[in-house]
PDB file of C-alpha atoms in Angstrom:
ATOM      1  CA  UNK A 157       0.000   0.000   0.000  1.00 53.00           C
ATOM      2  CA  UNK A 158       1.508   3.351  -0.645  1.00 57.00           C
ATOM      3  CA  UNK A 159       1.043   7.039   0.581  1.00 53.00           C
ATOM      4  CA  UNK A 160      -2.319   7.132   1.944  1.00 58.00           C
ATOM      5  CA  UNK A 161      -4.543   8.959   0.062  1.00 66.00           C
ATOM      6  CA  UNK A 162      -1.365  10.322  -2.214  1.00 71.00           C
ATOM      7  CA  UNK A 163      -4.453  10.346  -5.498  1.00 75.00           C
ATOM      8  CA  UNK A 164      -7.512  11.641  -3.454  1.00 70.00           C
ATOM      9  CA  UNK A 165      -7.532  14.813  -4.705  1.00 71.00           C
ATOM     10  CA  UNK A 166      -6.169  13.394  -8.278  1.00 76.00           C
ATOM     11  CA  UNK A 167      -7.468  15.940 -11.295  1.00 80.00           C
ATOM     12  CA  UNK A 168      -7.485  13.062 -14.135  1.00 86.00           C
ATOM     13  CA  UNK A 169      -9.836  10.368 -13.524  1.00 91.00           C
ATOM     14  CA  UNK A 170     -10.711   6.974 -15.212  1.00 95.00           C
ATOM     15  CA  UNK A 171     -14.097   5.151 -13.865  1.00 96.00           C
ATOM     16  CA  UNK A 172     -13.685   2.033 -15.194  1.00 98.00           C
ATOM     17  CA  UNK A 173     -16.747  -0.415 -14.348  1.00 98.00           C
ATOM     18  CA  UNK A 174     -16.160  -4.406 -13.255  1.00 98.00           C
ATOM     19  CA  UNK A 175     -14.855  -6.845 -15.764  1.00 98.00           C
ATOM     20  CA  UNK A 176     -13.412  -3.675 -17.997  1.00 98.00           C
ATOM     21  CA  UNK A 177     -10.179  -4.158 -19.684  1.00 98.00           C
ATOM     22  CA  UNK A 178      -7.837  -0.908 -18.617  1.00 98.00           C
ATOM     23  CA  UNK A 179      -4.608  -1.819 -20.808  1.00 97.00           C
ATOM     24  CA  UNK A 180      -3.580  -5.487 -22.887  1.00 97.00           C
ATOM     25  CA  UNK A 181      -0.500  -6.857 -22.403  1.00 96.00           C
ATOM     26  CA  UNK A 182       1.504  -5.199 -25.194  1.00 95.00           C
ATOM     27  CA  UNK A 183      -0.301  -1.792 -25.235  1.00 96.00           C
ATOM     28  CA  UNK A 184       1.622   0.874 -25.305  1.00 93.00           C
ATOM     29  CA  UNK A 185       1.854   2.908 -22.147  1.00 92.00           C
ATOM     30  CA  UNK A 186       2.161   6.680 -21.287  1.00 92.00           C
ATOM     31  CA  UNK A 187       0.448   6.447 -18.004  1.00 94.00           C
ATOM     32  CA  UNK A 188       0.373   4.430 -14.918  1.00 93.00           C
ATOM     33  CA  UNK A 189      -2.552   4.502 -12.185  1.00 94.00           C
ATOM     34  CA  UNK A 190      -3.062   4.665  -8.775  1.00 92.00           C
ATOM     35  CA  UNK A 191      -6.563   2.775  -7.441  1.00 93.00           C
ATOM     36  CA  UNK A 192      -8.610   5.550  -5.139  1.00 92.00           C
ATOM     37  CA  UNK A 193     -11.408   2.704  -5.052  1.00 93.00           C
ATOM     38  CA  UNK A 194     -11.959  -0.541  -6.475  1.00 97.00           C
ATOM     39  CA  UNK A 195      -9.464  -3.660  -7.085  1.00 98.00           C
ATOM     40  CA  UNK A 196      -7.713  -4.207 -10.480  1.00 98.00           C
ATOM     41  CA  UNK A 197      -6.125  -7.804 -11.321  1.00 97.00           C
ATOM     42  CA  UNK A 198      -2.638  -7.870 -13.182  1.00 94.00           C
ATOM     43  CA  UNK A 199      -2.727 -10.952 -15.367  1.00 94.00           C
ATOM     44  CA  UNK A 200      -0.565 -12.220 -17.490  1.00 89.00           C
ATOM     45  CA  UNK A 201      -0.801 -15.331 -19.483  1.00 88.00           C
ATOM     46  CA  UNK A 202      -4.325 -15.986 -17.770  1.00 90.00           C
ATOM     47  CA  UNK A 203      -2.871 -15.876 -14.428  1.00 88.00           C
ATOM     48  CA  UNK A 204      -3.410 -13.566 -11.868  1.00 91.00           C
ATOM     49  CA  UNK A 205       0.323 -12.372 -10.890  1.00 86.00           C
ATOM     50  CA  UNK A 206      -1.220  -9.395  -8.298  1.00 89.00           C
ATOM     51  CA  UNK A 207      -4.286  -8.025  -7.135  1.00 94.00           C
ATOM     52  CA  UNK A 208      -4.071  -4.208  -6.134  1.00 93.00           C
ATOM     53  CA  UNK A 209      -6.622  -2.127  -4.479  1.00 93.00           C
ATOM     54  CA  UNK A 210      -6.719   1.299  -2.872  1.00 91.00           C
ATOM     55  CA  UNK A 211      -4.005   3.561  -2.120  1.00 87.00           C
ATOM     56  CA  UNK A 212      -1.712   0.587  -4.913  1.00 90.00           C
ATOM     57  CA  UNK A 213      -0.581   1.442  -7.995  1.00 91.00           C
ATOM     58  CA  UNK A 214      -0.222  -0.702 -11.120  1.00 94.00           C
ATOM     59  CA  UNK A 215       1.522   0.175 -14.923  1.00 94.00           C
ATOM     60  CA  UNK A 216       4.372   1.956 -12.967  1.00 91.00           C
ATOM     61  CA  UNK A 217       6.747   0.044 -15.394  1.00 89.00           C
ATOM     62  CA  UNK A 218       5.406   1.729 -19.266  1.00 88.00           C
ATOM     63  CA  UNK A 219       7.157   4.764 -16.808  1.00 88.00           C
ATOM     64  CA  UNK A 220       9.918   3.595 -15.849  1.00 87.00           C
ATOM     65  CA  UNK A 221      11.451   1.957 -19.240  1.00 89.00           C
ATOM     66  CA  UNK A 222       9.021   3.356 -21.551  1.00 87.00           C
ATOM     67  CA  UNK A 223       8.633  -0.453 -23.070  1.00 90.00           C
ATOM     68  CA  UNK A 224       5.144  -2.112 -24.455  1.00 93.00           C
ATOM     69  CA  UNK A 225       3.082  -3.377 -21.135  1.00 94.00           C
ATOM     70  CA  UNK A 226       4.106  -6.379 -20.036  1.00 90.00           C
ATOM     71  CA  UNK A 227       0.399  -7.446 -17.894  1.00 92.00           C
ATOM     72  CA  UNK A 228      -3.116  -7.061 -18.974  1.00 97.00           C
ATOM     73  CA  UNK A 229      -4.866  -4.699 -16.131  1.00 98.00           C
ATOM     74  CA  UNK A 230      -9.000  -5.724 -15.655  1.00 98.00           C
ATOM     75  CA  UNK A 231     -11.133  -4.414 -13.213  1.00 98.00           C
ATOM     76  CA  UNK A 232     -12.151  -7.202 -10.831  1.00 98.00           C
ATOM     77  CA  UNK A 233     -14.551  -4.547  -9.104  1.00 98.00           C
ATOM     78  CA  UNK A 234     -15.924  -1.221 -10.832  1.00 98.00           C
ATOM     79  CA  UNK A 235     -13.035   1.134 -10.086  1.00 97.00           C
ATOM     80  CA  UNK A 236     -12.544   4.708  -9.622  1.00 95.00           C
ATOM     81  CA  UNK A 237      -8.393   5.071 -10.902  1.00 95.00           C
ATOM     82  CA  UNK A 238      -6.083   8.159 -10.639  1.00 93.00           C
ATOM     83  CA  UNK A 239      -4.079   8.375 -14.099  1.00 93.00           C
ATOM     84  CA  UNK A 240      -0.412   9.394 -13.326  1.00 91.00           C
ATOM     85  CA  UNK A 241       1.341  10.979 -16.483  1.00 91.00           C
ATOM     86  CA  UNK A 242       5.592  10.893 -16.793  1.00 92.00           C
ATOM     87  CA  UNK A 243       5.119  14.931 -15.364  1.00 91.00           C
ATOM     88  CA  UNK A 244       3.061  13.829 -12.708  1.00 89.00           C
ATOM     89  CA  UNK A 245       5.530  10.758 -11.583  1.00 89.00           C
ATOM     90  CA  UNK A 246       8.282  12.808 -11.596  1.00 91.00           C
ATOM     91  CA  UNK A 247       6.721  15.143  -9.285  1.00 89.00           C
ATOM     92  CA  UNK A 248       5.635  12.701  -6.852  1.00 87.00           C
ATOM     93  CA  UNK A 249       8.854  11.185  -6.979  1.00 88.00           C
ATOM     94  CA  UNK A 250      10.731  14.338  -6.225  1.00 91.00           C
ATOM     95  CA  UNK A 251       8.413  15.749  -3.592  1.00 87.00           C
ATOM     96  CA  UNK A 252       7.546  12.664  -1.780  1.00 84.00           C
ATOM     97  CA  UNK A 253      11.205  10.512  -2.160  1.00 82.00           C
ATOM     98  CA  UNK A 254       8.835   7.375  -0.024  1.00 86.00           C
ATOM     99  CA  UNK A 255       6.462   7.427  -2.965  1.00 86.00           C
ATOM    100  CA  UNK A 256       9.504   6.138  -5.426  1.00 87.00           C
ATOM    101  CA  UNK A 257      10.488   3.679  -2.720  1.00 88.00           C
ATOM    102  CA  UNK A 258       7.327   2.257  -2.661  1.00 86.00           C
ATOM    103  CA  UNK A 259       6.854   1.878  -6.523  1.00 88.00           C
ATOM    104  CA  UNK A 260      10.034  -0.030  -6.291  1.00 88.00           C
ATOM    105  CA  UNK A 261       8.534  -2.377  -3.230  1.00 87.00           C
ATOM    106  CA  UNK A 262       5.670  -2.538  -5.372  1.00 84.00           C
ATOM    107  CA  UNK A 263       7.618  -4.171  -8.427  1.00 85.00           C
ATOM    108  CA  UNK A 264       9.681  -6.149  -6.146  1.00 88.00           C
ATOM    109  CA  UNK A 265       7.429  -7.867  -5.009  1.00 85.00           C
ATOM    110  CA  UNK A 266       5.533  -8.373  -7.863  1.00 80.00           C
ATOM    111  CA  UNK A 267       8.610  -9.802  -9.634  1.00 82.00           C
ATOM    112  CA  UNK A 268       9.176 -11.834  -6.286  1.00 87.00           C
ATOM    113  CA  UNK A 269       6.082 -13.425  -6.770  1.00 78.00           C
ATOM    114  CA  UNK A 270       6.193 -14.140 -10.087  1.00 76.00           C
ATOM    115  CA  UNK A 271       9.534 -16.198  -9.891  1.00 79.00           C
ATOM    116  CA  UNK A 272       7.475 -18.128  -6.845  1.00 80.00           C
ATOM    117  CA  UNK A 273       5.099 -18.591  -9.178  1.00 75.00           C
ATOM    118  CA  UNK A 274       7.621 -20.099 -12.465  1.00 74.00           C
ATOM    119  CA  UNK A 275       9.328 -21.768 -10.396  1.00 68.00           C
TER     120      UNK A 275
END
């Protein structure tokens, strides 16, 4: 879980409604979200690699390395979803330094448990 309510008061929104696809595996992506309500699956291959709910963040990495999506993102419930832009990472990153730390925990352990789960 990260900053607690870091993307209350987020200005870009996505409602995305149970079941809804929010980015394919492959996609190209510009963004990355943080959940304000609602849980998202990451899947990949048809399995479920992470669950993330509110106050998480998922598609940190199309950020990061600026490479196709490597997960599909679905809604599991409907979902209200803070869209963070490269400008807007950058400024979280640089005004709250725990924020970057815990997008790296985040993909840590969702590498962690997907070697668990391959091996």
């Amino acid at each position: 879980m990260l900053v607690r309510g870091v993307f209350l008061n987020a200005s870009d929104c996505k409602i995305v409604a149970a079941g809804e696809t929010i980015f394919k595996k492959g996609d190209r992506g510009d963004v990355m979200y943080g959940v304000i309500e609602g849980e998202v699956e990451i899947v990949n291959e048809g399995k479920t690699i992470a669950t993330v709910g509110k106050d998480d963040v998922f598609g940190e990495m199309a950020l990061i390395d600026k490479a196709a999506r490597s997960s599909s993102a679905i809604a599991k419930t409907d979902c209200k979803l803070a869209i963070v832009n490269e400008h807007l990472f950058l400024f979280l990153v640089q005004e709250t330094p725990t924020f970057a730390l815990q997008v790296m925990s985040v993909m840590a352990d969702r590498i962690r448990h997907l070697n668990k789960m391959i091996a």
